XYZ file of C-alpha atoms in Angstrom:
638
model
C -134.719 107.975 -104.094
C -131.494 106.408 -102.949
C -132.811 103.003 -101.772
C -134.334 103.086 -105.274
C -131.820 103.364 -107.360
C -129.440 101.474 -104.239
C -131.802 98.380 -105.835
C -131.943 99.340 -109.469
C -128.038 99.342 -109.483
C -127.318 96.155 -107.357
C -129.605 94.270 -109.448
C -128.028 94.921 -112.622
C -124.744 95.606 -111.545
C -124.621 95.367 -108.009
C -123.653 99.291 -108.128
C -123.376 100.373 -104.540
C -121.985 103.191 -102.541
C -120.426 103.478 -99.750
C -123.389 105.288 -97.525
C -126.295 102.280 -99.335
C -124.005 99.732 -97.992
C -123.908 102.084 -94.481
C -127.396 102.192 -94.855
C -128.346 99.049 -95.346
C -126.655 98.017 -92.107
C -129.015 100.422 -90.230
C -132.227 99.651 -91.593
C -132.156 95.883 -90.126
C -133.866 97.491 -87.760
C -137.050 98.808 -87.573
C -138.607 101.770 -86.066
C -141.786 103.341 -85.276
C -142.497 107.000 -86.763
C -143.549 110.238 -84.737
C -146.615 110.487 -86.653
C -148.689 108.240 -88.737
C -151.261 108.793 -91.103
C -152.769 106.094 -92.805
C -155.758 107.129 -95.124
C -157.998 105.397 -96.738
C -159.534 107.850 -99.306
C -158.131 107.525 -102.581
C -153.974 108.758 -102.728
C -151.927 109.504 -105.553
C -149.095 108.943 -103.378
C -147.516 105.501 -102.077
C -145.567 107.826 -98.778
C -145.542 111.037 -97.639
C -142.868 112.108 -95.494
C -142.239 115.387 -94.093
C -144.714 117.067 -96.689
C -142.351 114.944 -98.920
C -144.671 112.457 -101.752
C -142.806 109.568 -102.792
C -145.145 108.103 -105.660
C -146.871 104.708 -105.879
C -144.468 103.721 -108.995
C -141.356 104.516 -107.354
C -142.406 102.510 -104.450
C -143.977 99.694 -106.765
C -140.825 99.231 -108.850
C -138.664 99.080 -106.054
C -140.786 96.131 -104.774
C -140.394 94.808 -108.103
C -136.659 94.757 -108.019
C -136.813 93.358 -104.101
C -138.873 90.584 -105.287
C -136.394 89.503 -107.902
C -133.570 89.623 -105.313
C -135.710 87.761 -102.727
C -136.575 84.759 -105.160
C -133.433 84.201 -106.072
C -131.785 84.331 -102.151
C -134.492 81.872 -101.665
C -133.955 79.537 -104.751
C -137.026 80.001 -106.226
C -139.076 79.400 -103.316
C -142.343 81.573 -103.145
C -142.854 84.090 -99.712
C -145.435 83.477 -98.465
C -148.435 86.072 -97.394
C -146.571 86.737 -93.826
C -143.209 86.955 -95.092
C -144.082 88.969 -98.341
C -146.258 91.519 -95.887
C -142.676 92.476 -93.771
C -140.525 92.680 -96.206
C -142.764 95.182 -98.135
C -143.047 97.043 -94.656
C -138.931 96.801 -94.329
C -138.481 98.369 -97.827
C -141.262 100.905 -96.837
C -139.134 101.886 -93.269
C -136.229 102.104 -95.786
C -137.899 104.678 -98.247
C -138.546 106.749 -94.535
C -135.042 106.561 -93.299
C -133.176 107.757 -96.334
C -135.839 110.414 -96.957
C -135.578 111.863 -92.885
C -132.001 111.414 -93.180
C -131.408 113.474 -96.890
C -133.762 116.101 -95.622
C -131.892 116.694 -92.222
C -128.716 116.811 -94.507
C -129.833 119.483 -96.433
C -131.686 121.829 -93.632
C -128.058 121.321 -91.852
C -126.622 123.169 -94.961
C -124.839 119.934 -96.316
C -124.119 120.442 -100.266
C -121.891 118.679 -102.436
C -119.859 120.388 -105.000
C -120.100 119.954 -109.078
C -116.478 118.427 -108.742
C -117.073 116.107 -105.997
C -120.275 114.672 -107.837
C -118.108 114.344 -111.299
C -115.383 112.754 -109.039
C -117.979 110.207 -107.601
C -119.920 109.458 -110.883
C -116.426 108.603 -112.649
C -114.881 106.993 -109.991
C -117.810 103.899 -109.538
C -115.986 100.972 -110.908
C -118.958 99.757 -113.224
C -118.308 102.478 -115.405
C -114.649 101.993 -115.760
C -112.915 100.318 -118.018
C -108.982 99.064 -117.774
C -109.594 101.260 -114.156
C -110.448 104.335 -116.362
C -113.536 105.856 -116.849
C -115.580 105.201 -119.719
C -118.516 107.390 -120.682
C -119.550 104.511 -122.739
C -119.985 101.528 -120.023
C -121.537 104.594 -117.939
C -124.040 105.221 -120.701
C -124.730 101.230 -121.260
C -125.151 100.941 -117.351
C -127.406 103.512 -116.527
C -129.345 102.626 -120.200
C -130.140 99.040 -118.292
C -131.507 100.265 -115.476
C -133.678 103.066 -117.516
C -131.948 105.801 -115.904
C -129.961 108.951 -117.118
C -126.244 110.451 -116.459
C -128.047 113.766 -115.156
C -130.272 111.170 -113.049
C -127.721 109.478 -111.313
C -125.660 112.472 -110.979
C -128.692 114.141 -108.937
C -128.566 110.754 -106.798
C -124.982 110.536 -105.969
C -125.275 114.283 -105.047
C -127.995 113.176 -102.425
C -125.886 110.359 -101.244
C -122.842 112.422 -100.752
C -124.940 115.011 -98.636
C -126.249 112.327 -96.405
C -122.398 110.933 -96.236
C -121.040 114.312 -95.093
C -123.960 114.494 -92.280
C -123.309 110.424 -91.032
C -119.355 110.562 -91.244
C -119.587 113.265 -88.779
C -121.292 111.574 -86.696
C -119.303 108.792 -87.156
C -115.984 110.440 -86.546
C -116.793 111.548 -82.654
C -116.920 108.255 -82.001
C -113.963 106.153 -80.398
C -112.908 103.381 -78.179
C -111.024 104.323 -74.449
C -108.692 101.932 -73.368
C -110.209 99.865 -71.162
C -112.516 98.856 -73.700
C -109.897 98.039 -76.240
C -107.880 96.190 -73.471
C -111.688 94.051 -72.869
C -111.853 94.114 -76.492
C -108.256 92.373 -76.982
C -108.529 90.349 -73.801
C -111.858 88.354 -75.602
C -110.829 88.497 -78.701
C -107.566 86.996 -78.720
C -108.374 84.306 -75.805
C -106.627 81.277 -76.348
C -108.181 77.581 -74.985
C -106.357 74.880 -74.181
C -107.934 71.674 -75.764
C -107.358 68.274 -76.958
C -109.505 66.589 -79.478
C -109.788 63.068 -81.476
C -111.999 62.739 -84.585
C -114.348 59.789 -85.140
C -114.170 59.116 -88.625
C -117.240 58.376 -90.380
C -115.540 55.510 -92.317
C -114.968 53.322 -89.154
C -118.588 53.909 -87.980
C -121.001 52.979 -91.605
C -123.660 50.448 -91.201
C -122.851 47.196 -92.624
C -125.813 47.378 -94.797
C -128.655 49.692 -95.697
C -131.777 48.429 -97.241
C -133.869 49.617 -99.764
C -137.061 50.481 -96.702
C -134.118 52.904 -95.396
C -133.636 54.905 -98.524
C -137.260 55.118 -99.806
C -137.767 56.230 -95.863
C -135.334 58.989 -96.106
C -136.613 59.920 -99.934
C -139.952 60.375 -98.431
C -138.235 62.136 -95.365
C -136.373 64.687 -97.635
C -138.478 65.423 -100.416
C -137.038 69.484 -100.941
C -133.151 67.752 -101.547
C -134.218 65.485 -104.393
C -135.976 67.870 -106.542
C -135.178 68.735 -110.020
C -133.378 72.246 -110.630
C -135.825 75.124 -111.789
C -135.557 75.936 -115.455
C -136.742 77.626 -118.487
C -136.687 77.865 -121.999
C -135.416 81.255 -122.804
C -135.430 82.877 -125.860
C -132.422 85.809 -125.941
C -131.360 88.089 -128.602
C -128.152 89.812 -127.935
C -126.152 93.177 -129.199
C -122.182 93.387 -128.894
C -120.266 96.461 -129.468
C -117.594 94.090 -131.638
C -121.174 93.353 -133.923
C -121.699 96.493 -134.266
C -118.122 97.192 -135.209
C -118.891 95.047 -137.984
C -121.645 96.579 -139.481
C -119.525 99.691 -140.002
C -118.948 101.204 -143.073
C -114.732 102.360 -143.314
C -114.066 105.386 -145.411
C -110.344 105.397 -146.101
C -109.655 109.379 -145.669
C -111.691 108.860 -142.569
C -109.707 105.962 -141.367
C -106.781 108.386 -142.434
C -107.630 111.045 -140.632
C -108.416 109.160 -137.198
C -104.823 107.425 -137.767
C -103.543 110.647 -137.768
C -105.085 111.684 -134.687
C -104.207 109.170 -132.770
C -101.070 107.769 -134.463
C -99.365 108.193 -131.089
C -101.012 104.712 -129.831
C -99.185 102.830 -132.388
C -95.781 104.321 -131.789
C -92.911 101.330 -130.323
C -89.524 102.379 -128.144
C -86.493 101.145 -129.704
C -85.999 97.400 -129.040
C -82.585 95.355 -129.037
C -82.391 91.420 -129.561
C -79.218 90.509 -127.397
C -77.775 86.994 -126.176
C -75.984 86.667 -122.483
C -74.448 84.194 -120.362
C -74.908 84.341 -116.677
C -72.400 83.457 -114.098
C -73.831 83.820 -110.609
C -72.563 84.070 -107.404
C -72.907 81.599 -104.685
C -72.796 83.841 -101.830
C -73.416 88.104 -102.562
C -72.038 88.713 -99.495
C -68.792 87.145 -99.544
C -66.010 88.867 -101.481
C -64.117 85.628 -102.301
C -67.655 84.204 -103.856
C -67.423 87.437 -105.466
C -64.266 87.209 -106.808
C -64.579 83.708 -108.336
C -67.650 84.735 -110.296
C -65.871 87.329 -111.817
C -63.029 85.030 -112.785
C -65.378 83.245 -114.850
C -67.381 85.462 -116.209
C -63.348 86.697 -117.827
C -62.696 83.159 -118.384
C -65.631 82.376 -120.500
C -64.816 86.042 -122.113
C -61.989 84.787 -123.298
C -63.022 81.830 -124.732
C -65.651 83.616 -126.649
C -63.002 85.695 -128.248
C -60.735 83.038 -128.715
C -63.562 82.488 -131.220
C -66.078 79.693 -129.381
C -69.506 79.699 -130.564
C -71.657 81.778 -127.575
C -74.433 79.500 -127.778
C -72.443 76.477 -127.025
C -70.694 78.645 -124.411
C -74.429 79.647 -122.673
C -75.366 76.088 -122.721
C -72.072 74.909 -121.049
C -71.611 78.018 -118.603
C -74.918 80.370 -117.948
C -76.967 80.174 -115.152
C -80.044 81.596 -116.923
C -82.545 78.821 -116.982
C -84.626 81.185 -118.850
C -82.311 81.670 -121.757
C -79.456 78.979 -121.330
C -81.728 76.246 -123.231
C -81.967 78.511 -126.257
C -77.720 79.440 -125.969
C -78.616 82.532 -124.396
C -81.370 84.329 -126.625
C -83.019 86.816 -124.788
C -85.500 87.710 -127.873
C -85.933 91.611 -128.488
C -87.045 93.398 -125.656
C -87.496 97.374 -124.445
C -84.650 98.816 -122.355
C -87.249 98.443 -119.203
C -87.383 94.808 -119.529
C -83.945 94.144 -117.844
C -82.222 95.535 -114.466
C -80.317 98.819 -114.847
C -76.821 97.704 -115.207
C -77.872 95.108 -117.998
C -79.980 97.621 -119.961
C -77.438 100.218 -119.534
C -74.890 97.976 -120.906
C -77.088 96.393 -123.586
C -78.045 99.676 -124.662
C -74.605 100.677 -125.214
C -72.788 98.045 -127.465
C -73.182 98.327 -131.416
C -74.448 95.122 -133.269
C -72.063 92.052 -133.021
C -70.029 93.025 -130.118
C -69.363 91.486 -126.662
C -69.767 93.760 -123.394
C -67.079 92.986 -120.711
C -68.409 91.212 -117.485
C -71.230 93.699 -116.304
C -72.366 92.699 -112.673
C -76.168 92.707 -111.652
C -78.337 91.533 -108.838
C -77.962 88.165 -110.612
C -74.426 87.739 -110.881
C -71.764 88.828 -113.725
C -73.349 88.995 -117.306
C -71.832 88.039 -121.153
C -73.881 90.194 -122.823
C -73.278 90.123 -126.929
C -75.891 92.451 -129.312
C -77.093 90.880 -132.073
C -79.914 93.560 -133.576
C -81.186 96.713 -133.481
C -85.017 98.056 -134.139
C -85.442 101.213 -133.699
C -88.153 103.314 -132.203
C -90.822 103.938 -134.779
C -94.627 104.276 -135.438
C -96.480 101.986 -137.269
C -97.520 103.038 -140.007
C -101.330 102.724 -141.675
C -100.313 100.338 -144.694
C -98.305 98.063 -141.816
C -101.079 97.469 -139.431
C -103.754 98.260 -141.310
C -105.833 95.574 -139.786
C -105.198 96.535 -136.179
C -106.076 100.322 -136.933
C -109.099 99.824 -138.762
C -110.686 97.346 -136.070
C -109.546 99.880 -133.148
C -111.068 102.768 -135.668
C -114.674 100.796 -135.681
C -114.433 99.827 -132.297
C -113.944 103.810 -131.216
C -116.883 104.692 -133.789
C -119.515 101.563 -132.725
C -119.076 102.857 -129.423
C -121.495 105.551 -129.496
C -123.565 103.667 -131.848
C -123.835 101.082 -129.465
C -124.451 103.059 -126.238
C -127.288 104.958 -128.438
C -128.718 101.248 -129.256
C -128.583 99.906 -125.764
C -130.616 103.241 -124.592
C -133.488 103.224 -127.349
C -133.605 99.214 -126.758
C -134.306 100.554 -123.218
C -137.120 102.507 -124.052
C -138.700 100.520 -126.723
C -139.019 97.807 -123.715
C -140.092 100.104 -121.275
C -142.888 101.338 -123.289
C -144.335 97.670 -123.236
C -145.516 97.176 -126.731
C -143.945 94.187 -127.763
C -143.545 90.796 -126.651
C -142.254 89.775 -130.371
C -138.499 89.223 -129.673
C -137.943 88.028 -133.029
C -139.420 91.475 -134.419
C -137.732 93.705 -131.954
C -134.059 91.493 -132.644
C -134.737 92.303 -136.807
C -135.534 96.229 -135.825
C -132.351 96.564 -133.677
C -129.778 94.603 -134.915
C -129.613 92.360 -132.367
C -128.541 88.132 -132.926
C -131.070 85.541 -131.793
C -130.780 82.248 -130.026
C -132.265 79.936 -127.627
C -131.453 78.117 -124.054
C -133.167 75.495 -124.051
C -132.284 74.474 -120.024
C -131.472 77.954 -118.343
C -130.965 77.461 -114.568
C -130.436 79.157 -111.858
C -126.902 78.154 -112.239
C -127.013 80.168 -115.973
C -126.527 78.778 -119.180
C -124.442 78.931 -121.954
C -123.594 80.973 -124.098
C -125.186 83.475 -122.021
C -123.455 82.718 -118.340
C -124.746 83.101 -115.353
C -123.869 86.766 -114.128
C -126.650 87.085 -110.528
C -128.099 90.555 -112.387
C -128.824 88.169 -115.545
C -130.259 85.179 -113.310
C -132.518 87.240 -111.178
C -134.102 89.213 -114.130
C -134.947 85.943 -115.625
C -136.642 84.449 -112.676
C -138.544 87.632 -111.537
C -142.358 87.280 -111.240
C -143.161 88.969 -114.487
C -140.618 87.130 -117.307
C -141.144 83.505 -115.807
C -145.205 84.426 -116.602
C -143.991 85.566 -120.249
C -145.744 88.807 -119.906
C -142.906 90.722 -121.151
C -139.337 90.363 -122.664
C -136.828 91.757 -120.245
C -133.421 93.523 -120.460
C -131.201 94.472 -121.322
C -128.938 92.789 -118.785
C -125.126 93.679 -119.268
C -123.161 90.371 -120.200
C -119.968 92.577 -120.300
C -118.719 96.353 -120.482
C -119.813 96.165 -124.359
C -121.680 92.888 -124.674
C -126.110 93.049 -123.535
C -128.921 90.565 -123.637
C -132.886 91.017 -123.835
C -134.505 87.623 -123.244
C -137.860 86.312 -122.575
C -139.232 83.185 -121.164
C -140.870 80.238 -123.531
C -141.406 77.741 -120.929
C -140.878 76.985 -117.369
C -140.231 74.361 -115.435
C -140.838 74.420 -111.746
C -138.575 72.526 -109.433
C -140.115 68.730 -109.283
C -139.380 65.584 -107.502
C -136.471 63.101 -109.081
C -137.912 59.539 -109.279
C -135.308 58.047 -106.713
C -134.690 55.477 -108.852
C -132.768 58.996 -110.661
C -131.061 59.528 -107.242
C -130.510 56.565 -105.750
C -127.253 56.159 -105.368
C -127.208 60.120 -103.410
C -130.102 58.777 -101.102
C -128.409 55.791 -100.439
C -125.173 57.825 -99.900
C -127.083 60.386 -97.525
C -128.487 57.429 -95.377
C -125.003 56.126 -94.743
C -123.274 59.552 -93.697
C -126.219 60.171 -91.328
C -126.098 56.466 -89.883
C -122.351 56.891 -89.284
C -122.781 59.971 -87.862
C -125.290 58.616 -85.380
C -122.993 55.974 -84.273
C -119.763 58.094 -84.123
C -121.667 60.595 -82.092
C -123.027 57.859 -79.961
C -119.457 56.671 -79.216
C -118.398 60.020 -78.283
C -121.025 60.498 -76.160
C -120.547 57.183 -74.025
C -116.604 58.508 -74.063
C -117.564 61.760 -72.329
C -119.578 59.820 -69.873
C -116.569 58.001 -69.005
C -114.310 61.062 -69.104
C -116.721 62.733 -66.668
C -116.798 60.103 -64.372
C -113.129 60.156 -64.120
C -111.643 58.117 -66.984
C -108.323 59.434 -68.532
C -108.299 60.778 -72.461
C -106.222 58.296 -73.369
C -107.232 55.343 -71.886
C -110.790 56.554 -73.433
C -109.239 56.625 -76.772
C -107.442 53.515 -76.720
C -110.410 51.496 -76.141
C -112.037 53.231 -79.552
C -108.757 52.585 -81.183
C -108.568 56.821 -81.467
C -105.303 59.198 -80.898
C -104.916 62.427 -80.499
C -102.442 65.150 -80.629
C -100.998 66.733 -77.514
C -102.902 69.055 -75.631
C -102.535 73.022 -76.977
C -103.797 76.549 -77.014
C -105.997 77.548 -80.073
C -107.469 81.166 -80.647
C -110.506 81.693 -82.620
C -109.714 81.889 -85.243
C -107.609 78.621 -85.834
C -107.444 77.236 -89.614
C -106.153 73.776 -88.405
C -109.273 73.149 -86.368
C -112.538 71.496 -87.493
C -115.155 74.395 -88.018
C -117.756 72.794 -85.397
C -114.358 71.966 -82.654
C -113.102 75.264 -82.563
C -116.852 76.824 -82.154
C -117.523 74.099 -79.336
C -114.377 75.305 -77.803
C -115.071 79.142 -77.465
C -118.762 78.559 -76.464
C -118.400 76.058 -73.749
C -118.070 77.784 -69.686
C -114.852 78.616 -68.583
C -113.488 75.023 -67.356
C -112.786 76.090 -63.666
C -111.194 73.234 -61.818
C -112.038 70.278 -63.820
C -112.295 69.816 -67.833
C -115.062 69.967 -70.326
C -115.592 67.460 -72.240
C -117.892 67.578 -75.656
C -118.952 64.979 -77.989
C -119.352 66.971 -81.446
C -121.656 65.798 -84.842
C -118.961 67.160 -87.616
C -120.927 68.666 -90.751
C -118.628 66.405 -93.200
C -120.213 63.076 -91.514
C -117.937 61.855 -87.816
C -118.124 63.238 -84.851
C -115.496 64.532 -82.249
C -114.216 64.680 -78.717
C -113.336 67.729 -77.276
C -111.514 68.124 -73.843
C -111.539 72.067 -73.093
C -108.881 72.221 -70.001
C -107.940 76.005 -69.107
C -108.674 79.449 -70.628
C -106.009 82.336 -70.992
C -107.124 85.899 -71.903
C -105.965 87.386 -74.815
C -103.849 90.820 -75.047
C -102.481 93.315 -77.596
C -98.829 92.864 -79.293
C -99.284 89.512 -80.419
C -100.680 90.565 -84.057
C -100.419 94.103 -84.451
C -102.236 93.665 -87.887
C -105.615 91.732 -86.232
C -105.415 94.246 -83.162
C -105.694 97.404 -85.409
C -108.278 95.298 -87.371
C -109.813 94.039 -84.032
C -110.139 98.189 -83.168
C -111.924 99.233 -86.776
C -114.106 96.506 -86.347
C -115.967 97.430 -82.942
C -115.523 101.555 -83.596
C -117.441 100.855 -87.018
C -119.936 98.662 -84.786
C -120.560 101.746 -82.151
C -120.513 104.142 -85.023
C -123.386 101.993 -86.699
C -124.986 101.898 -83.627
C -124.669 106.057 -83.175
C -126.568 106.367 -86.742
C -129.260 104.342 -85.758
C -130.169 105.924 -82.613
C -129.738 109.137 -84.797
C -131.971 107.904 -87.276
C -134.850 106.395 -84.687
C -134.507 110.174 -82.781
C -135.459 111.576 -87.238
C -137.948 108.712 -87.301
C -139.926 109.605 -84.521
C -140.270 112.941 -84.774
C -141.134 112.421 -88.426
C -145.045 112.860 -90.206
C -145.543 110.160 -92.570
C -148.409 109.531 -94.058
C -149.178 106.443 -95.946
C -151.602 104.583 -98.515
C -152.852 101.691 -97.210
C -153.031 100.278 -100.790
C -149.210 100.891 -102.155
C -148.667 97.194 -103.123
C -151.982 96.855 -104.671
């Protein structure tokens, strides 16, 4: 199933297609099925749909995996009966929309070619390497999540069915334009206002006392609790370990050399020194002219026989070089502009080019050295070779290891981590205070985090893995002991709850103050007067759009939601999330229009066709849905 292996891949590697991230748009919503069947004799079947069985295990595992991503969006927290019964109806709705959709994609006669699968399974990003493909990271991937190349090649041929079908639909969809100019004319509205922050500073309590803090302690309990942790035991396999472990035959290091000697081969290379004489203005032919005098000038003090580094120092304008008289190191002939690497490349060792003009200015150039192109050979970098050569063969060794790790764990007869770390090769260690924020020297990659803190690992019933640190770098873990989030004596966090009962205090009384100011705004006050009497100022009043970076998050939303201001202004006193408080004074409103950003407008366009065409799939999937027979065991989940 897509949604299936849509969870499998985002929780190890957040591997997604285009049409699962479509999809998972669509399915927010939920919708009721032609025909329902719910029996209660005894199924071997979690769904069936269409005639189609989807199996209790497939169903089971993907609840599995949901559970995993659900504790950790939640930090931990536990759902609870209600919550845990509609999410396992959601992922059940999902299983019924992909399946109606993939099976009216292929009685519509939608197929995907050999090539365009191969194109899709080498161009997903996880299994790419340097932005190449690499049948090894494909293997280690799909290894971790206990599936196969042919496997996932089968499901991306699905998906791309299903994407030929919904992009059609998608395409006859567009915007006329009277709905872009409605579109534009929201979008880009600009509102006058004028606003003056009351800063929390001027508005903290003279004192708090130690009945207000143990009163907000006891208030607050969930923000003063210790992070979850656990005790994790890990044994990880690198491909550089297994590299290692090789044994190096020297005619086989020989004969890969050989084979490859190409990647060791190096273009000629020239060490050179130049002085740099720009010019002030390019386009004036005097400024021109006077460069080029002294670019000769300093030529012929370089022949008179002055030492060119002096020269550099006194003359160049090369900040780059001018420090070190001029040195420009060895470098390729594409490390320079044309007319210096033309000229560079030119001169024989020890001579001095004649002023050679650039983007930069007019250029001394003098050659010092030559390399020339070459390949290096075995004996030279042996070292580099022979680690590249066990790198190349550990990489099939590796992928190999990763998969029969996979299986071994999937098989569920060990819980010995120590055992299984001795039988594959793996290196041991221990966390001892793994949080949800990671640990070292593991990390804290989400696919690693969540796979700790599923259900199953935090209970110890299993060891779990392998999670992919890196492209060639895995971990299999389990869990020694956990410790539950728990309240922080507040002698601990005193000095936050003390801190917390301040900013709120301060916040009360700056919002307070604002509000007494919009009463006297209201009843006819001007903005300044109101501010001088709280000592405020403000800047002048202006037009904002909605998107304004300048503006305080909660001023700018206050603006765009308040009523159009008519006749008289709006006035708005405003708690600000960073402790304060505001006054807004919304004055007049002036629709927006295209032109002004060509770059948001075309943006402003994608954005509401993508909306309608999400909207066309769904009512295209409800019109599958209910003229759909599914039939389903009451007892999936138990």
């Amino acid at each position: 199933m897509l949604q299936n292996i849509g969870d499998k891949l985002k929780g190890q590697r957040w591997l997604a297609t285009v049409l699962l991230g479509l999809l998972a748009l669509i399915f927010a919503a939920w919708g009721a099925y032609g025909v329902v069947n719910i029996s209660f004799a005894p199924q071997d079947y979690g769904l069936k749909i269409n005639g189609e069985p989807v199996s209790n295990d497939t169903l089971n595992r993907a609840w599995q995996e949901r559970q995993g991503q659900y504790a950790q969006a939640l930090g931990g927290a536990a759902l609870s009966p209600a919550q845990t019964q509609m999410m396992q109806q959601q992922l059940v709705n999902e299983y019924v929309r992909e399946t109606v959709l993939r099976q009216r994609a292929q009685a519509d006669g939608y197929r995907a070619s050999r090539e365009q699968v191969i194109a899709a399974y080498q161009s997903e990003r996880a299994f790419q390497v340097d932005g190449k493909f690499s049948p090894q990271a494909a293997q280690t991937m799909l290894a971790q999540i206990g599936m196969t190349p042919a496997g996932y090649e089968a499901e991306r041929r699905q998906g791309l069915q299903i994407q030929q079908l919904t992009e059609g639909i998608q395409l006859s969809d567009f915007l006329t334009a009277p709905e872009l100019e409605r579109i534009y004319a929201l979008e880009n509205e600009q509102r006058e206002i004028r606003f003056a922050l009351l800063p929390v500073e001027r508005y903290a309590p003279a004192k708090i006392d130690e009945a207000q803090i143990k009163a907000w302690y006891d208030a607050h309990p969930s923000e003063y609790l210790s992070p979850e942790s656990v005790r994790l035991q890990y044994a990880q396999l690198s491909l550089d370990s297994v590299a290692s472990q090789m044994s190096i035959k020297d005619e086989d290091l020989q004969a890969w050399y050989e084979k490859n000697k190409q990647r060791y081969s190096e273009n000629e290379k020239r060490h050179g020194h130049h002085i740099l004489i720009s010019i002030e203005d390019s386009k004036d032919p005097k400024s021109d002219a006077a460069a080029l005098a002294k670019a000769r000038q300093v030529l012929a003090e370089l022949k008179s026989g002055k030492d060119f580094g002096e020269l550099a120092h006194k003359y160049s304008a090369d900040p780059g070089s001018a420090a070190q008289g001029g040195d420009l190191g060895w470098a390729e002939r594409t490390a320079y502009v044309a007319p210096f690497s033309d000229a560079l490349f030119s001169l024989q060792p020890g001579q001095i080019s004649d002023p050679v003009k650039s983007q930069y200015g007019y250029h001394i150039i003098r050659l010092d050295e030559i390399r020339p192109a070459h390949v290096l050979s075995l004996a030279d970098g042996r070292a580099k070779i022979e680690s590249d050569y066990r790198r190349a063969q550990a990489a099939e060794v590796f992928g190999d290891r990763v998969e029969q790790l996979q299986q071994k764990l999937e098989q569920g007869e060990t819980t010995d981590l120590a055992a299984l770390a001795s039988q594959f090769g793996l290196q041991l260690g221990e966390v001892p205070n793994f949080t949800r924020a990671g640990g070292a020297p593991l990390g804290g990659k989400p696919e690693l985090v969540q796979a700790v803190f599923s259900e199953e690992v935090l209970e110890g019933k299993r060891i779990a893995g392998p999670v992919a640190l890196s492209e060639d770098h895995v971990a299999v873990f389990k869990v020694l002991e956990h410790h539950a989030p728990a309240p922080q004596p507040l002698a601990s966090v005193h000095d936050e709850v003390a801190a917390a009962v301040r900013k709120s205090a301060s916040t009360a009384a700056a919002k307070a103050a604002a509000e007494q100011a919009v009463k006297q705004l209201e009843g006819g006050a001007e903005f300044d007067a109101v501010l001088k009497g709280l000592g405020l100022t403000a800047q002048p009043a202006a037009f904002v759009g909605r998107a304004d970076p300048q503006l305080p998050a909660q001023v700018r939303e206050a603006a765009f939601a308040a009523p159009h201001p008519g006749d008289k202004p709006i006035f708005r006193a405003l708690p600000l999330d960073n402790g304060g408080a505001a006054l807004l004074r919304l004055s007049a409103v002036r629709a927006g229009s295209a032109g002004a950003n060509p770059k948001n407008d075309e943006q402003l366009a994608m954005q509401y066709t993508n909306r309608d065409r999400d909207g066309d799939i769904s009512a295209y999937l409800l019109e599958l849905e209910q003229r759909a027979t599914v039939k389903r065991n009451p007892n999936i989940f138990q």
